[in-house]
Tab-separated table of N, CA, C and O in Angstrom:
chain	number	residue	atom	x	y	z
A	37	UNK	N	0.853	-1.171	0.000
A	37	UNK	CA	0.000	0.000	0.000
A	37	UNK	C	0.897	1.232	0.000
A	37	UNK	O	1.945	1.262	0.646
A	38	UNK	N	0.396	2.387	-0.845
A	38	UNK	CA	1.429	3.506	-0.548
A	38	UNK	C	1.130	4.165	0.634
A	38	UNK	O	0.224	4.046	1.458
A	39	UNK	N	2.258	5.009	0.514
A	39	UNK	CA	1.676	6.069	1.568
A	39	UNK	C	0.740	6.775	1.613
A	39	UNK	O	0.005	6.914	2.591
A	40	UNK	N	0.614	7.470	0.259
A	40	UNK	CA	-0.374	8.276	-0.062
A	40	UNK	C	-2.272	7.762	0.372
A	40	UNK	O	-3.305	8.339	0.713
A	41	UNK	N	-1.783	6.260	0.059
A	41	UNK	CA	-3.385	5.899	0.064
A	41	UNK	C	-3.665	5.519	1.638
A	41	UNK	O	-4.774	5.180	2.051
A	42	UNK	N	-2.625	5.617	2.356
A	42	UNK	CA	-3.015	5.408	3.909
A	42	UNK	C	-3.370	6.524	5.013
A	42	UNK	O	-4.043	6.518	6.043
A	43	UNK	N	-2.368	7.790	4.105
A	43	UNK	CA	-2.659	9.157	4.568
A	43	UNK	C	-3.504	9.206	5.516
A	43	UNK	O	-3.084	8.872	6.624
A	44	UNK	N	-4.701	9.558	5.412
A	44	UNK	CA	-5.982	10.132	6.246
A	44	UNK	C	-6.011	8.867	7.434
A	44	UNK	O	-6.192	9.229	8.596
A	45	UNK	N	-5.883	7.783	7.228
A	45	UNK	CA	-6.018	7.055	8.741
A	45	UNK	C	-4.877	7.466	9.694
A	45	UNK	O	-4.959	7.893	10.846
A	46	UNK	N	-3.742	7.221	8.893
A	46	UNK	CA	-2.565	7.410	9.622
A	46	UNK	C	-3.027	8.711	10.461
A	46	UNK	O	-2.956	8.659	11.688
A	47	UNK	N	-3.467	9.800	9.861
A	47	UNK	CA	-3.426	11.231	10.640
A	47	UNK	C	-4.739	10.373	11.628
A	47	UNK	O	-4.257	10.454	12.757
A	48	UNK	N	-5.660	9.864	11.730
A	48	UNK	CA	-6.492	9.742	12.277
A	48	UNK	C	-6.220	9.371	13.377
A	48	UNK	O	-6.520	9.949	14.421
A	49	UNK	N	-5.322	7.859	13.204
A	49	UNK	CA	-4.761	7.470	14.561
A	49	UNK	C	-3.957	7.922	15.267
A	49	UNK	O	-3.928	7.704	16.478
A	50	UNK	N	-3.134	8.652	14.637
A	50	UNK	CA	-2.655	9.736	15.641
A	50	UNK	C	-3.418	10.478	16.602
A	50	UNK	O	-3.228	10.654	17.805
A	51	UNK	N	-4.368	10.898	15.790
A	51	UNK	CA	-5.336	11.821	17.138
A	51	UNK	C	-6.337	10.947	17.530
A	51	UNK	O	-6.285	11.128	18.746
A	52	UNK	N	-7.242	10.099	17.352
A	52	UNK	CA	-7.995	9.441	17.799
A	52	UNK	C	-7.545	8.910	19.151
A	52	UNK	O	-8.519	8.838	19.899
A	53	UNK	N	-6.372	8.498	19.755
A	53	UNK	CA	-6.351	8.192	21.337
A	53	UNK	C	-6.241	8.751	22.274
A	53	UNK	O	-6.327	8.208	23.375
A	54	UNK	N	-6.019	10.001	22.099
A	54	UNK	CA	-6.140	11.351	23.061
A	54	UNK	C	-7.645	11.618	22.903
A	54	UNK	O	-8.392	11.433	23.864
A	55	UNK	N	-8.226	12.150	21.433
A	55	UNK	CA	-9.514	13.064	20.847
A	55	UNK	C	-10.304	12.180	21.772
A	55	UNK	O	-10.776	12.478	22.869
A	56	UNK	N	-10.362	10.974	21.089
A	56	UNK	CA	-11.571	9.977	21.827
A	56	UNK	C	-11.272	9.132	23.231
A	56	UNK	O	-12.104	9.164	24.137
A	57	UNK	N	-10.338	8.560	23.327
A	57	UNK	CA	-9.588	7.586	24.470
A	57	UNK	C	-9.411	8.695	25.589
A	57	UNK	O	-10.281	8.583	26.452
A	58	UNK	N	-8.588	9.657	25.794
A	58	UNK	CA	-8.245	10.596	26.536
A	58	UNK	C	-9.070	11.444	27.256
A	58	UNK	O	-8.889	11.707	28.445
A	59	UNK	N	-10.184	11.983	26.413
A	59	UNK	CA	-10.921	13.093	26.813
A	59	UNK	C	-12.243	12.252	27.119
A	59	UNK	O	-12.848	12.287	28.190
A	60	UNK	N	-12.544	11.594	26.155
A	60	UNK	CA	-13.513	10.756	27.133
A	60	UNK	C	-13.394	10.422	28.578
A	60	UNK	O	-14.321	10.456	29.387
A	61	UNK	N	-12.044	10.068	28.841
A	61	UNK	CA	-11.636	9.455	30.534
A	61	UNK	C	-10.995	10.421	31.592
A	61	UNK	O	-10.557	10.110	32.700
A	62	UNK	N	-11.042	11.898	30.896
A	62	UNK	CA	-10.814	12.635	31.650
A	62	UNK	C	-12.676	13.230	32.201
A	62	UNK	O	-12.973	13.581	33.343
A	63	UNK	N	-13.431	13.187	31.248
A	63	UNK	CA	-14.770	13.130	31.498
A	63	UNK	C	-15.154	12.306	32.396
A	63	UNK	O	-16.000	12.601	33.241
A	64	UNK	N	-14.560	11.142	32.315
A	64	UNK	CA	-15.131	10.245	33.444
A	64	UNK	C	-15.000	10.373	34.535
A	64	UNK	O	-15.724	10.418	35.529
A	65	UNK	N	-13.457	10.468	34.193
A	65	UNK	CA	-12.916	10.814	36.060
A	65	UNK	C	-13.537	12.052	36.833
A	65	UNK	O	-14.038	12.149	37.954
A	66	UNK	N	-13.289	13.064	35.693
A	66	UNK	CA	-14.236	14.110	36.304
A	66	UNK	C	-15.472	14.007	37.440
A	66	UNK	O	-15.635	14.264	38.633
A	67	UNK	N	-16.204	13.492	36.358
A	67	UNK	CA	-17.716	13.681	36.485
A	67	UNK	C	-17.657	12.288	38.205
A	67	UNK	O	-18.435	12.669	39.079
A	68	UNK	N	-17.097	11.323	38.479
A	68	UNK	CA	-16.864	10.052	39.211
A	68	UNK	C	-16.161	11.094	40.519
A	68	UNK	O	-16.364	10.583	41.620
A	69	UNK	N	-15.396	12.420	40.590
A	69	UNK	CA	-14.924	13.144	41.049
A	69	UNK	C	-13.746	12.672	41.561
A	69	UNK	O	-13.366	13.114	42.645
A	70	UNK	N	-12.904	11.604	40.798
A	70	UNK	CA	-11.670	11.495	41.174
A	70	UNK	C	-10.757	12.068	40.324
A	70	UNK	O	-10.499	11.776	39.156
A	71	UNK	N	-10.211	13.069	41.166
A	71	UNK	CA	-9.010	14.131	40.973
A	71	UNK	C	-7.657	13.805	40.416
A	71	UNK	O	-7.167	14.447	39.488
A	72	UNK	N	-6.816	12.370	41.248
A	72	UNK	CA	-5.755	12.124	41.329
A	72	UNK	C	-5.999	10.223	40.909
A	72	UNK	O	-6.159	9.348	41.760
A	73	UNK	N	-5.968	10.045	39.675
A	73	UNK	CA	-6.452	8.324	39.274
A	73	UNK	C	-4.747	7.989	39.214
A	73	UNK	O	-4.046	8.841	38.668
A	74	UNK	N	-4.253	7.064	39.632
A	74	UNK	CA	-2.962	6.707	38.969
A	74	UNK	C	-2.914	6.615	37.711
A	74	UNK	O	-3.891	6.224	37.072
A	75	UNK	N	-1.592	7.013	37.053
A	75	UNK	CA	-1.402	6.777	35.580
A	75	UNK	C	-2.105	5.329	34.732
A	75	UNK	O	-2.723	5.207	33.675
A	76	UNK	N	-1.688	4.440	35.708
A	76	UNK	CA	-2.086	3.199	34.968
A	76	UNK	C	-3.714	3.005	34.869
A	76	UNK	O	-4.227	2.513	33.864
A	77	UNK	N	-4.549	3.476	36.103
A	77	UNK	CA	-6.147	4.128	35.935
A	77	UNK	C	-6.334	4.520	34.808
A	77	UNK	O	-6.999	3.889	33.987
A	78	UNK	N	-5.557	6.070	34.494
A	78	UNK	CA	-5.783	6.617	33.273
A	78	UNK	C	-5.230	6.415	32.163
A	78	UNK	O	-5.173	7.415	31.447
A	79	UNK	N	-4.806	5.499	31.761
A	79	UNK	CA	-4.354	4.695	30.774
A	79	UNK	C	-5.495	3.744	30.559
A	79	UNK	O	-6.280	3.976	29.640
A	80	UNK	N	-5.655	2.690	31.330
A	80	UNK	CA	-6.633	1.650	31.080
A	80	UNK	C	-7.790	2.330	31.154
A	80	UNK	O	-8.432	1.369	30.733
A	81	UNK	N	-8.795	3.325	31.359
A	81	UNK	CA	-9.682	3.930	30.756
A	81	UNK	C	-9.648	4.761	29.567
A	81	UNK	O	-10.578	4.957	28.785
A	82	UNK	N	-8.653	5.156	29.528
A	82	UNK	CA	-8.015	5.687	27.966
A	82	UNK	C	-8.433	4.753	27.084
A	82	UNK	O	-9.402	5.140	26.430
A	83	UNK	N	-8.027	3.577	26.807
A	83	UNK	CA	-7.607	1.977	26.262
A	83	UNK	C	-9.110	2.142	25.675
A	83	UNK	O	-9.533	2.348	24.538
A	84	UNK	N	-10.158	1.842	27.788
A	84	UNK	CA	-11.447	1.574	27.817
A	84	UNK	C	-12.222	2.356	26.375
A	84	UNK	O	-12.722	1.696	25.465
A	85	UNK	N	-12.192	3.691	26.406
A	85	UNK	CA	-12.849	4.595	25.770
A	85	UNK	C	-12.231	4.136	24.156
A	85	UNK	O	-13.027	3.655	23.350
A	86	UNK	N	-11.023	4.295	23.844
A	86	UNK	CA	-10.348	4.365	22.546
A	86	UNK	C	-10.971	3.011	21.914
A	86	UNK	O	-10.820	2.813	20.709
A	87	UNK	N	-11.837	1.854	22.907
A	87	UNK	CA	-11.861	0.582	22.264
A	87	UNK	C	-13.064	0.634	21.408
A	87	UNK	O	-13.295	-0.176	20.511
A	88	UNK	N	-13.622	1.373	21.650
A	88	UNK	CA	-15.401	1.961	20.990
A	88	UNK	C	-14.913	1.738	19.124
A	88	UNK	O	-15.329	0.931	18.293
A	89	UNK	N	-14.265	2.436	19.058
A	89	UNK	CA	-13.419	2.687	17.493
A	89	UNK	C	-12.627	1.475	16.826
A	89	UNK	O	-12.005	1.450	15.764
A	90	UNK	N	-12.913	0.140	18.095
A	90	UNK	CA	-11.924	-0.846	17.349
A	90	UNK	C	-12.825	-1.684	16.228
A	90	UNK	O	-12.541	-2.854	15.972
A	91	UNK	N	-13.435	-1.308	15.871
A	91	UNK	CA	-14.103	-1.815	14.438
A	91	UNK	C	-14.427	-1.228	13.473
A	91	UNK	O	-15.019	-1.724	12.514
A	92	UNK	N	-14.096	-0.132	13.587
A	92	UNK	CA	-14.014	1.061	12.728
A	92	UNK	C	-13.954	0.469	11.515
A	92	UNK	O	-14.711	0.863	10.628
A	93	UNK	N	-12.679	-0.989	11.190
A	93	UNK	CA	-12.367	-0.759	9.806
A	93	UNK	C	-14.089	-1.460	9.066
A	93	UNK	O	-14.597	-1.393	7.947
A	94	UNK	N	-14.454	-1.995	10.184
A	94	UNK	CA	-15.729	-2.725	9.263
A	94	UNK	C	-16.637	-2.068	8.753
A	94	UNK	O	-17.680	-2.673	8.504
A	95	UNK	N	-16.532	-0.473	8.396
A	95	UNK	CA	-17.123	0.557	8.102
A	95	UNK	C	-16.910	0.461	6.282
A	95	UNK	O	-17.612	0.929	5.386
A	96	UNK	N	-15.738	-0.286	6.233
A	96	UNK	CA	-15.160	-0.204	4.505
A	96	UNK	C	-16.025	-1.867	4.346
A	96	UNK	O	-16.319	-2.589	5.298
A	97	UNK	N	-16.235	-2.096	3.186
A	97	UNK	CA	-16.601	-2.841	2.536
A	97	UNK	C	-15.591	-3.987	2.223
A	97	UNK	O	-14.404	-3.757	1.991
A	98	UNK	N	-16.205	-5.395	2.231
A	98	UNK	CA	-14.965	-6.800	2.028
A	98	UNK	C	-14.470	-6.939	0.720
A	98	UNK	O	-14.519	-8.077	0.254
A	99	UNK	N	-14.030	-6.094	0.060
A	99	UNK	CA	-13.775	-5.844	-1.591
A	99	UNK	C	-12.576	-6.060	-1.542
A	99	UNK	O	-12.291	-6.443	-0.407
A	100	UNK	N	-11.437	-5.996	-2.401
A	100	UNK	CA	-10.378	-6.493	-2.411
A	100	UNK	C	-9.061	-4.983	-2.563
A	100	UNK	O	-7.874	-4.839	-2.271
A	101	UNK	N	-9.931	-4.291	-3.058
A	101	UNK	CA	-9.889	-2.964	-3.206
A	101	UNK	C	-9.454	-2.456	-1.449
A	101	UNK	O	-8.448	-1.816	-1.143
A	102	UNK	N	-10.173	-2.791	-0.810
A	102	UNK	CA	-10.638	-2.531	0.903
A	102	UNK	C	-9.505	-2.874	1.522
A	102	UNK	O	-9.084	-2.004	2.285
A	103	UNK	N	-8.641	-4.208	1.422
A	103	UNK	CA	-8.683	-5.090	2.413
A	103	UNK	C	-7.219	-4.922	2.857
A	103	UNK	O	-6.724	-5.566	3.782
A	104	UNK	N	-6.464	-3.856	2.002
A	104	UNK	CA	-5.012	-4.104	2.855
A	104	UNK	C	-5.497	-2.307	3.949
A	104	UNK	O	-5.321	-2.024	5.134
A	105	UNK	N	-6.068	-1.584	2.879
A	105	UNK	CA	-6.623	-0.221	4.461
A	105	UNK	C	-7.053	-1.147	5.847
A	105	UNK	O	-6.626	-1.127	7.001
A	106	UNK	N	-8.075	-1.942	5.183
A	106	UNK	CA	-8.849	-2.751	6.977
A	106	UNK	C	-7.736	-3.002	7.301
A	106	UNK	O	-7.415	-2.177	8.156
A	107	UNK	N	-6.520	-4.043	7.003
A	107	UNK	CA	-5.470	-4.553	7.892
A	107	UNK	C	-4.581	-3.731	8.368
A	107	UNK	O	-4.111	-3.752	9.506
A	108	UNK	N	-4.297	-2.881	7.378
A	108	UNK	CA	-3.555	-1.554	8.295
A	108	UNK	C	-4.087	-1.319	9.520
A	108	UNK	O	-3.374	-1.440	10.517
A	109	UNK	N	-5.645	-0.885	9.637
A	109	UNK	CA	-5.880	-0.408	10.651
A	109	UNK	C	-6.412	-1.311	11.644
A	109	UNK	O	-6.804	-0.805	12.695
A	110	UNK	N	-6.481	-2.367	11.516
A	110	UNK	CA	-6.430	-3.433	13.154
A	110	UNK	C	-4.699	-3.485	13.528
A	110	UNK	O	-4.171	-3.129	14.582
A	111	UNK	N	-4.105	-3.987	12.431
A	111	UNK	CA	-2.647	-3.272	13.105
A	111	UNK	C	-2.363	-2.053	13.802
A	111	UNK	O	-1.922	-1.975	14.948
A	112	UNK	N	-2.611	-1.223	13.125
A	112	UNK	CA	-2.740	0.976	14.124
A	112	UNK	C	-3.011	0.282	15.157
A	112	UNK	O	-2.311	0.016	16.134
A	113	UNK	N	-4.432	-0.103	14.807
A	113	UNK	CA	-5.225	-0.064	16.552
A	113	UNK	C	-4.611	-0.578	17.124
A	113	UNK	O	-4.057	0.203	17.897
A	114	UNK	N	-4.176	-1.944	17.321
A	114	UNK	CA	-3.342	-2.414	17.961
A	114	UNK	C	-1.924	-2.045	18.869
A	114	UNK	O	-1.544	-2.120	20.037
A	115	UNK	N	-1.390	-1.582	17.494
A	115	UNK	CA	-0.480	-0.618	18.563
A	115	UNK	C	-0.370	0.541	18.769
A	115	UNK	O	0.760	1.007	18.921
A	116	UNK	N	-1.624	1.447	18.845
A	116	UNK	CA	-2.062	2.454	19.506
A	116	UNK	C	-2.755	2.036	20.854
A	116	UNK	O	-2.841	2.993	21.623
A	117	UNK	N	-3.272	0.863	21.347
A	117	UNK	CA	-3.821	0.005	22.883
A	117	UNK	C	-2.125	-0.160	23.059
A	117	UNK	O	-1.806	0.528	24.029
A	118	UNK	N	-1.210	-0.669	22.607
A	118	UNK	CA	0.141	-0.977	23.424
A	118	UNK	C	0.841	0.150	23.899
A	118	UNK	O	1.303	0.455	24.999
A	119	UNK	N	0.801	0.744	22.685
A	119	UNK	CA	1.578	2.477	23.795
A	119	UNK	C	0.442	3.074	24.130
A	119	UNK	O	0.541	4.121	23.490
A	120	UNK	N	-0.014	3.097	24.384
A	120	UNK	CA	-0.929	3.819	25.706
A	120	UNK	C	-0.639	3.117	27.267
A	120	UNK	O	-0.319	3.621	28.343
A	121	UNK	N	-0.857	2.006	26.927
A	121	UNK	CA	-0.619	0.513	28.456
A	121	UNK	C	0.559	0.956	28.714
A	121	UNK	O	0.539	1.206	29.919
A	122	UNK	N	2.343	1.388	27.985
A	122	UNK	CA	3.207	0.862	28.276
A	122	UNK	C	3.887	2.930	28.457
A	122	UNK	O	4.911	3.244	29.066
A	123	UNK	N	3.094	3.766	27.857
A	123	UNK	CA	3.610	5.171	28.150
A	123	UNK	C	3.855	5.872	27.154
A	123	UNK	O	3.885	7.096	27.028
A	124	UNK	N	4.084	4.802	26.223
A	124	UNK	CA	4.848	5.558	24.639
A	124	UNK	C	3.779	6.198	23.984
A	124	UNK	O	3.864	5.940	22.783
A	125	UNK	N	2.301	7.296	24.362
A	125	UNK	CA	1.916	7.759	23.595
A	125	UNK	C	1.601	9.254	24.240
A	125	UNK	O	0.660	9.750	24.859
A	126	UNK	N	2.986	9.738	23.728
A	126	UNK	CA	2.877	11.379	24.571
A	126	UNK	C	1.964	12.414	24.988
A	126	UNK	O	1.999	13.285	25.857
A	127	UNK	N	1.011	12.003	23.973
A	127	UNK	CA	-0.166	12.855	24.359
A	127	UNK	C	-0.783	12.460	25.307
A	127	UNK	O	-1.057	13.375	26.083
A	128	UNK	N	-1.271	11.118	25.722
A	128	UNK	CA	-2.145	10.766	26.466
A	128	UNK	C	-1.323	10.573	27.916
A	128	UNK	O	-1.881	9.975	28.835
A	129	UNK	N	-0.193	11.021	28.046
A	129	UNK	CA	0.914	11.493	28.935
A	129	UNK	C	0.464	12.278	29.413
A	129	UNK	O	-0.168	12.242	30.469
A	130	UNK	N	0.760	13.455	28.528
A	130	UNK	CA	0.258	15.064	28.945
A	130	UNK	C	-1.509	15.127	29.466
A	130	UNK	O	-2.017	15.869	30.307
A	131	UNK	N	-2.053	14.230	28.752
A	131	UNK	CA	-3.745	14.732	28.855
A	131	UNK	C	-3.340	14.115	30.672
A	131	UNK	O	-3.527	14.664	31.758
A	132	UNK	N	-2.958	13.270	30.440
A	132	UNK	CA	-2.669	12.368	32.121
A	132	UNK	C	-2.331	13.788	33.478
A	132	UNK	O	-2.923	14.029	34.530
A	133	UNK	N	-1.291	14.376	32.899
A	133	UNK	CA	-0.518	15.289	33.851
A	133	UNK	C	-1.722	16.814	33.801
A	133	UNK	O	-2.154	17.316	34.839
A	134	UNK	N	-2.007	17.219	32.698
A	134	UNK	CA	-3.117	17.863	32.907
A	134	UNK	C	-3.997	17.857	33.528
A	134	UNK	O	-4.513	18.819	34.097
A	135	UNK	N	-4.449	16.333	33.526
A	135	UNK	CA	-5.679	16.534	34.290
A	135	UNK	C	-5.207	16.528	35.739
A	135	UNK	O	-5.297	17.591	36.354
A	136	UNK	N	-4.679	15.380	36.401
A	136	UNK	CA	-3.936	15.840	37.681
A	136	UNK	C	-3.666	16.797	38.228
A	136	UNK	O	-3.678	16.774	39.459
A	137	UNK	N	-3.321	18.000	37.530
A	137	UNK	CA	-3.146	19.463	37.773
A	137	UNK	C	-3.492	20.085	37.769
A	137	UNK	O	-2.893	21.100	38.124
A	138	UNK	N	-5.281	20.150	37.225
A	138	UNK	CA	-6.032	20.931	36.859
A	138	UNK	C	-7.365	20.403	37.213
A	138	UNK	O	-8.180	21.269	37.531
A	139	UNK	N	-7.864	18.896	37.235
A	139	UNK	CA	-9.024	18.634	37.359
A	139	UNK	C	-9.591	18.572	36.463
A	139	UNK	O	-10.792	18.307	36.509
C-alpha cells in the first residue's frame, strides 16, 4: 500500500487516542470526582474509551480494493492500545498530567 493511500487514517490514529480515548476518561474521572487516578487508571480507561473505534475498519466494505486499508488499521489499533498501556503515547501522557493538575 502507498503512503499516499493510507494518509488520512494514519493522521487519524494519531489523534484518535487522546480526541476519543483521553478526553472521554478525563470526562469520566471528572464527572466520578476522582481528581488524582494513577497513571495506569488513566491509561486503562483511555484503552477503555479508545476501544469503541476498534471496528471502525468494518465501516469499509470486504472488496479487495478494501482489504489491505482494513489490515492496516487493526494493526494501528493495535499498537495504539500498546503504547498507551506501556507510556509511549505522549499525548495521552500530557492529557494524564493535565488533568492531575487541573481537574
Amino acid at each position: 500500500m502507498r503512503n499516499d493511500e493510507r494518509f488520512e487514517i494514519e493522521r487519524a490514529y494519531d489523534l484518535l487516542p487522546h480526541v476519543v480515548g483521553a478526553s472521554w476518561a478525563c470526562i469520566w474521572f471528572r464527572l466520578n470526582k476522582i481528581k488524582k487516578p494513577t497513571i495506569e487508571e488513566f491509561r486503562q480507561k483511555t484503552v477503555e474509551y479508545f476501544a469503541t473505534i476498534e471496528k471502525l475498519d468494518e465501516s469499509y466494505p470486504d472488496e479487495e480494493s478494501f482489504l489491505e486499508i482494513k489490515k492496516y488499521m487493526k494493526i494501528r489499533y493495535k499498537e495504539e492500545i500498546e503504547k498507551i498501556l506501556i507510556g509511549k503515547n505522549p499525548e495521552i501522557e500530557k492529557r494524564y498530567s493535565r488533568y492531575v493538575d487541573y481537574g
